[in-house]
PDB file of C-alpha atoms (C1' of nucleotides) in Angstrom:
ATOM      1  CA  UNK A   1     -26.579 -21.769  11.426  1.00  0.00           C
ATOM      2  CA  UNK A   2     -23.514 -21.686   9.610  1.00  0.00           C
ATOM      3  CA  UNK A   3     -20.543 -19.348  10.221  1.00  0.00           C
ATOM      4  CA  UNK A   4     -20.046 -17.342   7.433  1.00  0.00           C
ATOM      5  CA  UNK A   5     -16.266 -17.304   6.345  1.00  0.00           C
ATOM      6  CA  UNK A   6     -16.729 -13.665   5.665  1.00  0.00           C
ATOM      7  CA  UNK A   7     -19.006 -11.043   6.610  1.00  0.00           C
ATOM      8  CA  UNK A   8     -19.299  -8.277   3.272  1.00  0.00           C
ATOM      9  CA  UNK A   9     -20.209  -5.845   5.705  1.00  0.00           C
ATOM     10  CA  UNK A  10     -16.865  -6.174   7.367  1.00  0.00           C
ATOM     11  CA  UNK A  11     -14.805  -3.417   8.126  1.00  0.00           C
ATOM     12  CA  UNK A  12     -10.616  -4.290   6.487  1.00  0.00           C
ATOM     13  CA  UNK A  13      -9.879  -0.617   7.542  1.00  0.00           C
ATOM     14  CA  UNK A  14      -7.158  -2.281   9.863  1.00  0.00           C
ATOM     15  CA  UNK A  15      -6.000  -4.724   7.715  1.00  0.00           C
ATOM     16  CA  UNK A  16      -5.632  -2.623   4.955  1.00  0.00           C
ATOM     17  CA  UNK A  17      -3.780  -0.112   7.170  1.00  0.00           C
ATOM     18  CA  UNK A  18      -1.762  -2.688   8.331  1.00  0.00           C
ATOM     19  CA  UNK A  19      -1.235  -3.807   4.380  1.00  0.00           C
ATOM     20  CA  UNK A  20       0.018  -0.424   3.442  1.00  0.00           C
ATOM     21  CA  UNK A  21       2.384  -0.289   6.347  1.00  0.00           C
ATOM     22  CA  UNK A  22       4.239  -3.187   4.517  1.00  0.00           C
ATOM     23  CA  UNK A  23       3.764  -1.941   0.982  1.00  0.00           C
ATOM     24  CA  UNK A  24       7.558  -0.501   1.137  1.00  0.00           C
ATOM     25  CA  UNK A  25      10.768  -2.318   0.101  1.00  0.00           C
ATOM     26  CA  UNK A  26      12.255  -0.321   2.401  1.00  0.00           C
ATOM     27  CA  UNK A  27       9.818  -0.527   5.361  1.00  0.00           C
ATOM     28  CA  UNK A  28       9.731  -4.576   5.030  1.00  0.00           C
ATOM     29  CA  UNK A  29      13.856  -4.587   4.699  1.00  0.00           C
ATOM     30  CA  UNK A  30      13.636  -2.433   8.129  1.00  0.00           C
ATOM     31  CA  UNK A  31      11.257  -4.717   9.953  1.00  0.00           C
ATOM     32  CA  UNK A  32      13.294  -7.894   8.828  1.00  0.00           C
ATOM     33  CA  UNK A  33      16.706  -5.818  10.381  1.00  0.00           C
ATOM     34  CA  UNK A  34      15.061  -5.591  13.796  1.00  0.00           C
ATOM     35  CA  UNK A  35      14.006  -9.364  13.501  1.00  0.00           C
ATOM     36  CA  UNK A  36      16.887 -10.205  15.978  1.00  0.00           C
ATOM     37  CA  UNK A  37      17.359  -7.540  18.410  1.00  0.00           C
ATOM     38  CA  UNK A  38      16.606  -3.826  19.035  1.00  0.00           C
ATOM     39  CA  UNK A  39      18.960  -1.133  16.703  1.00  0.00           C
ATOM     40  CA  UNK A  40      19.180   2.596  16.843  1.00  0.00           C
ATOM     41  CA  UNK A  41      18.257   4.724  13.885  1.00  0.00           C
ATOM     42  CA  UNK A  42      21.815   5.027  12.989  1.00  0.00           C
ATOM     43  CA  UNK A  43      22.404   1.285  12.859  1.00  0.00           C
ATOM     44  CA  UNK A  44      19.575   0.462  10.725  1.00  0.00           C
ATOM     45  CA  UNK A  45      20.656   3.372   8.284  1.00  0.00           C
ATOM     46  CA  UNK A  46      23.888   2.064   8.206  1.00  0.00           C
ATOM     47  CA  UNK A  47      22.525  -1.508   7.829  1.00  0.00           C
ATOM     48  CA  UNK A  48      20.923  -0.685   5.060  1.00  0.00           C
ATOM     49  CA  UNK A  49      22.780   1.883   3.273  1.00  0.00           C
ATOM     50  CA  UNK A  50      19.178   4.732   3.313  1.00  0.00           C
ATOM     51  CA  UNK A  51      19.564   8.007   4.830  1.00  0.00           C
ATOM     52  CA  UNK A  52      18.639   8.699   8.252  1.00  0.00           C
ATOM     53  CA  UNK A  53      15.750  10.965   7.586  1.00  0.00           C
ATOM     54  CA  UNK A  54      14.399   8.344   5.389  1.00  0.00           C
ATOM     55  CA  UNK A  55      14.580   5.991   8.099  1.00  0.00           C
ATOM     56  CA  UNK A  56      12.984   7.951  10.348  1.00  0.00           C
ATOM     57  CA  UNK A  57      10.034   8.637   7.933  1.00  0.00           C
ATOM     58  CA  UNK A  58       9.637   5.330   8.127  1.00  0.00           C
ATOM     59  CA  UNK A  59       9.896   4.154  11.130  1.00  0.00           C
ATOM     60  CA  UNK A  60       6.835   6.708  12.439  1.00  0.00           C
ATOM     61  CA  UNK A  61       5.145   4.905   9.307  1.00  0.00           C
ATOM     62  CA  UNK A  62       5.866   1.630  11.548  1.00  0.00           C
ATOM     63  CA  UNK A  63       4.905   3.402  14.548  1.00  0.00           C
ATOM     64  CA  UNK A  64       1.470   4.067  13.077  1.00  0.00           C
ATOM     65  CA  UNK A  65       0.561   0.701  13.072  1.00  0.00           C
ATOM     66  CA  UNK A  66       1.974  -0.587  16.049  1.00  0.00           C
ATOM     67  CA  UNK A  67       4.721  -3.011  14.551  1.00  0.00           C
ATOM     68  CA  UNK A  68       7.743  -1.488  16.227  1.00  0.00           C
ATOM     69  CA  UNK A  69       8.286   0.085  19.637  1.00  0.00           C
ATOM     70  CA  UNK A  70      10.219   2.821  20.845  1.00  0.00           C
ATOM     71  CA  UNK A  71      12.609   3.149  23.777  1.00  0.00           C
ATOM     72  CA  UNK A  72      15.144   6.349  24.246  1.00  0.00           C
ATOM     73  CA  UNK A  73      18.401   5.947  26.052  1.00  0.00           C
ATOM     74  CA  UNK A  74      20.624   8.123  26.543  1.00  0.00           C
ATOM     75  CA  UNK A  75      21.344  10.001  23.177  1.00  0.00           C
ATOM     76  CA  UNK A  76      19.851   7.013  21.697  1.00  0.00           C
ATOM     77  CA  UNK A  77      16.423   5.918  20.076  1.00  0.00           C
ATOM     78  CA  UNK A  78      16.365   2.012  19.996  1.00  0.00           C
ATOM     79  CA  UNK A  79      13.398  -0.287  17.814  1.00  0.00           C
ATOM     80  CA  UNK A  80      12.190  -3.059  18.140  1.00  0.00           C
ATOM     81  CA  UNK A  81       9.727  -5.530  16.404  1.00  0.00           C
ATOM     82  CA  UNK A  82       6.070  -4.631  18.389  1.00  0.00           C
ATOM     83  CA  UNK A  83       5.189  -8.484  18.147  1.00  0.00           C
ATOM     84  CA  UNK A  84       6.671 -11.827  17.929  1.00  0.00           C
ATOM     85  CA  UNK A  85       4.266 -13.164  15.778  1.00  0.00           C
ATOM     86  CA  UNK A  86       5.709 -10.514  13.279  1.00  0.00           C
ATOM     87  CA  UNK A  87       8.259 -12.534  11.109  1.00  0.00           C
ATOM     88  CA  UNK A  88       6.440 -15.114  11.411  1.00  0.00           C
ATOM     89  CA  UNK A  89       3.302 -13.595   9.601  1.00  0.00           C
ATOM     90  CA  UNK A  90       5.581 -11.262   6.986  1.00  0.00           C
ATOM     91  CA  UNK A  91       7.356 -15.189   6.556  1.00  0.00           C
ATOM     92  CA  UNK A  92       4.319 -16.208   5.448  1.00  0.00           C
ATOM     93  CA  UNK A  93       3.437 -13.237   3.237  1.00  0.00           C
ATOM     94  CA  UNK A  94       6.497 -13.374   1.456  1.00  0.00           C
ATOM     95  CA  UNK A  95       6.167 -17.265   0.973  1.00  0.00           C
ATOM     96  CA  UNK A  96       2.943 -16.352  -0.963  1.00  0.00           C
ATOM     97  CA  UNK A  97       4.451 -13.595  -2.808  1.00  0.00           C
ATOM     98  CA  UNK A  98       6.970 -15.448  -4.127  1.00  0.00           C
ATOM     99  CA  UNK A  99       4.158 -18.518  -4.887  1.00  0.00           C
ATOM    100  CA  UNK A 100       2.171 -16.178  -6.752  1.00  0.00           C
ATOM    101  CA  UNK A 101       4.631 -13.608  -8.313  1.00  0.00           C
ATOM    102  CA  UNK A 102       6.901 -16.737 -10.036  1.00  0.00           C
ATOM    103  CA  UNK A 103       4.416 -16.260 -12.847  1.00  0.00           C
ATOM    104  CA  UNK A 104       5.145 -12.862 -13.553  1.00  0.00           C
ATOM    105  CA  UNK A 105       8.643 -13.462 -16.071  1.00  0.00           C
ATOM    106  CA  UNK A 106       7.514 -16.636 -17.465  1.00  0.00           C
ATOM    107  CA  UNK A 107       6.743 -16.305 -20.887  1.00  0.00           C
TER     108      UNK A 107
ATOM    109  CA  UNK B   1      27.791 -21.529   9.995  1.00  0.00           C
ATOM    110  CA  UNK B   2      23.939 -20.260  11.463  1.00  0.00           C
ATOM    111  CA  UNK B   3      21.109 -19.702   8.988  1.00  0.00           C
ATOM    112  CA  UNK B   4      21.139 -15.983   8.978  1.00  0.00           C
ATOM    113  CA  UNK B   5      17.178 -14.323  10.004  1.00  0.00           C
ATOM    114  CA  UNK B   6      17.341 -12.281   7.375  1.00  0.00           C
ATOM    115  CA  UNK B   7      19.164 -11.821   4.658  1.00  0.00           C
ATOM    116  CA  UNK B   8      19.947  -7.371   4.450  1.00  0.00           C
ATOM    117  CA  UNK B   9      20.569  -7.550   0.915  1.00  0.00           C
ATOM    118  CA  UNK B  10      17.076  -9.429   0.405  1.00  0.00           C
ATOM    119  CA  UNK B  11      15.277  -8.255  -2.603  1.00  0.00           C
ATOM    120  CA  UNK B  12      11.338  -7.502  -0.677  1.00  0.00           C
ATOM    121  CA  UNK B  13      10.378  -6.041  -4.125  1.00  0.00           C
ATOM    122  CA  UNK B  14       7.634  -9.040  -4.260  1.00  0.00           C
ATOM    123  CA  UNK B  15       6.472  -9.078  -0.595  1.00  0.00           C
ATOM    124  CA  UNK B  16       5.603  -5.210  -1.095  1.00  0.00           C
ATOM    125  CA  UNK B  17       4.275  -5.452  -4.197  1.00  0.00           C
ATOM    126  CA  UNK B  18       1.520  -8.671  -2.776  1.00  0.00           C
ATOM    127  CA  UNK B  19       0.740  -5.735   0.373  1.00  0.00           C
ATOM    128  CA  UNK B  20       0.361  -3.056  -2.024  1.00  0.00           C
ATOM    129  CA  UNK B  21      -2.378  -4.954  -3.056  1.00  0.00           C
ATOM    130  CA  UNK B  22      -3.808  -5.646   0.027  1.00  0.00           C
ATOM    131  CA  UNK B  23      -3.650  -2.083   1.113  1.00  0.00           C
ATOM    132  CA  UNK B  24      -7.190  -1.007   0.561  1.00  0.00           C
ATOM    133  CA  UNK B  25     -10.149  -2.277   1.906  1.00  0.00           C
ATOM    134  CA  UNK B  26     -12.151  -1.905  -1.293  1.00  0.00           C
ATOM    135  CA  UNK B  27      -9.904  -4.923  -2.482  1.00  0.00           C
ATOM    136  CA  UNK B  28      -9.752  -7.032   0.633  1.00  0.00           C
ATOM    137  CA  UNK B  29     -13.805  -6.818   0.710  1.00  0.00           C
ATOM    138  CA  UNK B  30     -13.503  -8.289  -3.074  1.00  0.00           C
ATOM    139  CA  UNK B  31     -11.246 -11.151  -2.067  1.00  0.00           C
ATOM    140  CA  UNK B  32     -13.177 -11.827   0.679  1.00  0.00           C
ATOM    141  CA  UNK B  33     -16.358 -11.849  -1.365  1.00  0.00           C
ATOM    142  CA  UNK B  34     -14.948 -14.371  -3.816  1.00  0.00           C
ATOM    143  CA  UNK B  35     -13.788 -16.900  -0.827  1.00  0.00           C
ATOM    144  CA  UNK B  36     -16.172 -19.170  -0.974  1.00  0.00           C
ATOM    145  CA  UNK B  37     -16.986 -19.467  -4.969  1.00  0.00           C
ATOM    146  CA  UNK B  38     -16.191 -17.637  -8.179  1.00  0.00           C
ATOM    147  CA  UNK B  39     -18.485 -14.476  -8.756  1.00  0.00           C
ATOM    148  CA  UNK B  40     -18.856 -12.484 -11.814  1.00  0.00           C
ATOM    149  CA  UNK B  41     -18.018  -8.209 -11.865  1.00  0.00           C
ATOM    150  CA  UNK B  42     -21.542  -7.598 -11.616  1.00  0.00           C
ATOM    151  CA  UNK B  43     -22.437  -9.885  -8.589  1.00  0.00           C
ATOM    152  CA  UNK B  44     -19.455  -8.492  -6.799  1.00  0.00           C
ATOM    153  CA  UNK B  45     -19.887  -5.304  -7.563  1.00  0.00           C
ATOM    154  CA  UNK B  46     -23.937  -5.820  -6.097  1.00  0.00           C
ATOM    155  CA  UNK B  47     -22.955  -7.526  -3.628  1.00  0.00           C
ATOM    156  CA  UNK B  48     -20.441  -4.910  -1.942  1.00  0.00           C
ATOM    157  CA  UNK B  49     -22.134  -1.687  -3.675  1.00  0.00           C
ATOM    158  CA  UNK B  50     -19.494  -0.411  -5.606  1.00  0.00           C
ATOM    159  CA  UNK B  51     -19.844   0.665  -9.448  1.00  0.00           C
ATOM    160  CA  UNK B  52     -18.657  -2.020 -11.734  1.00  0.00           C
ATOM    161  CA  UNK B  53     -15.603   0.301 -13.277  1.00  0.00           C
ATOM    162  CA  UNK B  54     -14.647   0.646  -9.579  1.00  0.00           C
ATOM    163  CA  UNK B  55     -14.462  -3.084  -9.436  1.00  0.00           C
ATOM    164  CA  UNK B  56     -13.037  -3.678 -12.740  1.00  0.00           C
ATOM    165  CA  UNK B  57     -10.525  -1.246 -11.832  1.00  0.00           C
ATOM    166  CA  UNK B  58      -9.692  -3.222  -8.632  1.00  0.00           C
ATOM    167  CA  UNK B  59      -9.846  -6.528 -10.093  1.00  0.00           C
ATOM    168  CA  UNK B  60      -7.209  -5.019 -12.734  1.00  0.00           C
ATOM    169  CA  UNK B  61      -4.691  -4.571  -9.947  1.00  0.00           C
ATOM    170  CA  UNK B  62      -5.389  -8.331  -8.151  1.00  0.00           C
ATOM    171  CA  UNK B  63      -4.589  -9.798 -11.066  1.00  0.00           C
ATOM    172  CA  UNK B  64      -1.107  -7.771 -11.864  1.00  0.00           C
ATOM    173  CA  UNK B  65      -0.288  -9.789  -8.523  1.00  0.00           C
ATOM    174  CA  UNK B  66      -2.045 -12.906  -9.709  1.00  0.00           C
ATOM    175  CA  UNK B  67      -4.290 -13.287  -6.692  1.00  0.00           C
ATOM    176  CA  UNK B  68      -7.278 -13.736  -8.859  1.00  0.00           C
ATOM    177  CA  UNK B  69      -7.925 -15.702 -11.775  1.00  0.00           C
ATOM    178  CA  UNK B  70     -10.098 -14.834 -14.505  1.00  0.00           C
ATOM    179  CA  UNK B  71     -12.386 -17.412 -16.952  1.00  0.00           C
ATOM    180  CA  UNK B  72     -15.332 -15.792 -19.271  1.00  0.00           C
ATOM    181  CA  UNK B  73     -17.833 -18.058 -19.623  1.00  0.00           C
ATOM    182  CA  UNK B  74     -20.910 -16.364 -22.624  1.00  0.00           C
ATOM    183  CA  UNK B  75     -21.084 -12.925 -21.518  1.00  0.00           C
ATOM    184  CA  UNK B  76     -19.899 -13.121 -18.134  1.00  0.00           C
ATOM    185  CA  UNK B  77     -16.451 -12.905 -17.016  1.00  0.00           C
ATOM    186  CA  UNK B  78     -15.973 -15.168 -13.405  1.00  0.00           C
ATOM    187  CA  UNK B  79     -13.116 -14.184 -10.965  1.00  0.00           C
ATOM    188  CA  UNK B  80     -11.934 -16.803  -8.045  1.00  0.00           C
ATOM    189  CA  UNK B  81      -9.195 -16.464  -5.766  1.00  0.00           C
ATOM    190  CA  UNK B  82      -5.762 -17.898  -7.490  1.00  0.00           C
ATOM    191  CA  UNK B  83      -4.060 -19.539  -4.659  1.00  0.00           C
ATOM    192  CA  UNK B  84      -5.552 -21.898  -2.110  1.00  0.00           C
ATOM    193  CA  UNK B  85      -3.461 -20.469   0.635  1.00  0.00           C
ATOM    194  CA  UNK B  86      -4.986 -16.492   0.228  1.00  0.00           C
ATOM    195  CA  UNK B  87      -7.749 -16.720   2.629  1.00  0.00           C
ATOM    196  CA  UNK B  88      -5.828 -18.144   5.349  1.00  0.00           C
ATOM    197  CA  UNK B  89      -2.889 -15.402   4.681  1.00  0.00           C
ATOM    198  CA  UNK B  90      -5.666 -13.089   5.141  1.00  0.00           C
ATOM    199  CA  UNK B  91      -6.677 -14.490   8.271  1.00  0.00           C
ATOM    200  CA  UNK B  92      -3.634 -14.438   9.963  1.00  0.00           C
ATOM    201  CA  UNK B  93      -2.930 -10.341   8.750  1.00  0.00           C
ATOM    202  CA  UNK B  94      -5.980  -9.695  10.184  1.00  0.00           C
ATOM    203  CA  UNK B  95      -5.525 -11.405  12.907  1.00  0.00           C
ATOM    204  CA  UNK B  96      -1.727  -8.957  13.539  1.00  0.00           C
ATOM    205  CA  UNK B  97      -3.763  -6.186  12.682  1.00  0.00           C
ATOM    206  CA  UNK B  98      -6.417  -6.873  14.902  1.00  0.00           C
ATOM    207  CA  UNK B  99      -3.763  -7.130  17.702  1.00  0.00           C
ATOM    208  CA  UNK B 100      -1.796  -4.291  16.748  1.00  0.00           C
ATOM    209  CA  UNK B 101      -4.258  -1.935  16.012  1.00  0.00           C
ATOM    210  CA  UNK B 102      -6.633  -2.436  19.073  1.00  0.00           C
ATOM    211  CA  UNK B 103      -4.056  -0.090  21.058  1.00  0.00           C
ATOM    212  CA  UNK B 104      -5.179   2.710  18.544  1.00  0.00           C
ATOM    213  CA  UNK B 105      -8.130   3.950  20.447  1.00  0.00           C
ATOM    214  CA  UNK B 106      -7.583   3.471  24.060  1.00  0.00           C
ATOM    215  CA  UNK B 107      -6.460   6.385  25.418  1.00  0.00           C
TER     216      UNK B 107
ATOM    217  C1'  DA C   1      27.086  27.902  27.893  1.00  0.00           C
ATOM    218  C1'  DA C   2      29.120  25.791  23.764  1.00  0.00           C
ATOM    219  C1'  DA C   3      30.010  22.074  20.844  1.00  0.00           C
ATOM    220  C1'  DC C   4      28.635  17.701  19.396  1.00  0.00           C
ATOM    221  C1'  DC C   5      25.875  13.868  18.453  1.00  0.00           C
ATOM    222  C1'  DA C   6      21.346  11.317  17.470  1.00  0.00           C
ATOM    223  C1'  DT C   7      16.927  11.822  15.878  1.00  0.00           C
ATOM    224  C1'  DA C   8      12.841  14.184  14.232  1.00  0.00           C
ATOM    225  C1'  DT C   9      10.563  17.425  11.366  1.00  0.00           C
ATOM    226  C1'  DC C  10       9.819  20.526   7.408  1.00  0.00           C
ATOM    227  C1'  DA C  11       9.380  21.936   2.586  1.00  0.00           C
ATOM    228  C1'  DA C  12       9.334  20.635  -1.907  1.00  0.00           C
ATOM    229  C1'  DC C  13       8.998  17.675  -5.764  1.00  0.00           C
ATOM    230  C1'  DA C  14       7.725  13.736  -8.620  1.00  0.00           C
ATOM    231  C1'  DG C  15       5.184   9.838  -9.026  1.00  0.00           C
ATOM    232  C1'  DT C  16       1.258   6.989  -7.801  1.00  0.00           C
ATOM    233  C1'  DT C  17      -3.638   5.834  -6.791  1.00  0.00           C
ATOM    234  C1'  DA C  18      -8.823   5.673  -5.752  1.00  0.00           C
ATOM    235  C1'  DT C  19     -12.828   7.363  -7.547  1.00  0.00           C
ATOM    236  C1'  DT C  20     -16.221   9.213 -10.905  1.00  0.00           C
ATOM    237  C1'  DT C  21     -18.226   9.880 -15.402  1.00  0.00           C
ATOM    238  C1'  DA C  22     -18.277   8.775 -20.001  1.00  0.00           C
ATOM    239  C1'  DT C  23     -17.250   5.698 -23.646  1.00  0.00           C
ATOM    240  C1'  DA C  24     -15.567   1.565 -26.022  1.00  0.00           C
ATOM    241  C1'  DT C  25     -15.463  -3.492 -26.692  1.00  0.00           C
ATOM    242  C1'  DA C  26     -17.410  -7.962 -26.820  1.00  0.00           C
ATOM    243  C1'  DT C  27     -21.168 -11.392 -26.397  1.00  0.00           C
ATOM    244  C1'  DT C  28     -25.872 -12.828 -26.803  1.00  0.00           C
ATOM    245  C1'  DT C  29     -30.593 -12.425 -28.509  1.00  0.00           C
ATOM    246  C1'  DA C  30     -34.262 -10.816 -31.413  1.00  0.00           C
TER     247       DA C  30
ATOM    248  C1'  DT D   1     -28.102  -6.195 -38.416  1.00  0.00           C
ATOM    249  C1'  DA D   2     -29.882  -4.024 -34.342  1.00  0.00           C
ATOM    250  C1'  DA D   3     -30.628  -3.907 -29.481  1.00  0.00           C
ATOM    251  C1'  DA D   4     -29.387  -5.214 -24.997  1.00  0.00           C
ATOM    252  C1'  DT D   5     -26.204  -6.740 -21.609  1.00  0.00           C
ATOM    253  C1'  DA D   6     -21.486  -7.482 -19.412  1.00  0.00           C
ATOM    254  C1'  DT D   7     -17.096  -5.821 -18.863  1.00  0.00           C
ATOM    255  C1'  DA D   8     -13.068  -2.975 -19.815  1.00  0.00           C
ATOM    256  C1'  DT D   9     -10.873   1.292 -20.719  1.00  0.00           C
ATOM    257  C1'  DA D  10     -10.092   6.381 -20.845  1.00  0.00           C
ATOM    258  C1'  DA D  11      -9.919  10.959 -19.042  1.00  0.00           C
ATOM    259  C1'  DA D  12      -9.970  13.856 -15.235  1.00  0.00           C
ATOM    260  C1'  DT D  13      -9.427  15.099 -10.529  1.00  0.00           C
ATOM    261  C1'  DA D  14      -8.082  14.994  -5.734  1.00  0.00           C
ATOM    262  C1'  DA D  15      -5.460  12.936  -2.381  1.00  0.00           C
ATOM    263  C1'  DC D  16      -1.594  10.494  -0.914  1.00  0.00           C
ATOM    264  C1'  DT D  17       3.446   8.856  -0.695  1.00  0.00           C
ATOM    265  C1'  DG D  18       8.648   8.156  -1.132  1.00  0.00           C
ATOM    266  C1'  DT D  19      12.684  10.689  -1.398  1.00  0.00           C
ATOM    267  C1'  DT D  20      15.972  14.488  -0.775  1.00  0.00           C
ATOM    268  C1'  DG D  21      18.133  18.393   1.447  1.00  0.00           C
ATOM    269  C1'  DA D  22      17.854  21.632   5.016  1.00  0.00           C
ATOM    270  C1'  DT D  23      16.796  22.603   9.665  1.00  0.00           C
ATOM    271  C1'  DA D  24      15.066  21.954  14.334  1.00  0.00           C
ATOM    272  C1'  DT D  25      14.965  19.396  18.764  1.00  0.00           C
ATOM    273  C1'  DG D  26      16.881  17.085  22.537  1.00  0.00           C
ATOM    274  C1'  DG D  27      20.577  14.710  25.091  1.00  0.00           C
ATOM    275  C1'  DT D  28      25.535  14.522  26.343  1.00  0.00           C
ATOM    276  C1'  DT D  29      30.141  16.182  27.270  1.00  0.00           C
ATOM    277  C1'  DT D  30      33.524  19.581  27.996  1.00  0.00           C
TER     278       DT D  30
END
DNA sequence: AAACCATATCAACAGTTATTTATATATTTA
DNA sequence: TAAATATATAAATAACTGTTGATATGGTTT
């Protein structure tokens, strides 16, 4: 008996959660600013030049799915990356991105 | 002079474009389904139950991110997954969302 | 308590998307 | 050509989402 590389009845519901999560320029430019250390709201609105109530609708977007974590202190709400396999797997996404969106102005 | 992580100005327009795609389970079940060989509209759309517009519909927006390509053959029109690397992509997103996402119900 | 800062939430708007039903296009066969 | 089949497209609707500007919440300092 043969294991079946994919099982039709299988439930993506995570996956696809997880996939809509990263669907956002700005989401996937706020995940790659945390990839070294932890940063406050303010810092990654001033990082990346998006209002702070933007930010913060995203970053409960993040929160959602479990990619970032929360920690107050002080006046202070620091973020960080929920996983360290994180970069490595968006590294990979955006490796096939790039493989398979290079078609798109070639003609 | 250090490789910088991350590169703030980086243009993730691609990245969220491929995850866009990914984003609903209707489409991950088709990508899945066409894993192991190329199927036709009809025998995907039997195989996961969906109508066949529903499915053309879907298979409209895999290939605006060229993760599917298309050959007609007589009356039949036979979709395979582009890209050798896509399943194993998918595996390891499932695999982070798997992770992440098991915290979601325990309570 | 008051003033100040950091962050979250709210309301509103415009744009997008998944789904259904109906119809059009294209290929094969009789 | 006509009928049958395979697929794509169109129209319509409901639900969702990114962004902005205004406001609320909560912590800190004086």
């Amino acid at each position: 008996m043969s294991k079946p590389v994919c099982n039709l009845q299988e439930n993506f519901t995570d996956a696809a959660f997880l996939a809509k999560a990263l669907s956002d320029v700005n989401r996937l430019r706020i995940l790659c600013c945390l990839g070294r250390k932890e940063k406050s709201v303010n810092q990654i609105a001033g990082a990346l030049e998006l209002s702070q109530p933007l930010v913060s609708h995203h970053l409960k977007e993040l929160r959602r799915v479990f990619l970032v974590k929360v920690e107050r202190r002080g006046p202070f709400i620091f973020y960080t990356l929920a996983d360290q396999k994180i970069p490595a797997v968006m590294k990979a996404f955006s490796a096939l991105a790039e493989t398979l969106l290079s078609q798109k102005q070639s003609f």
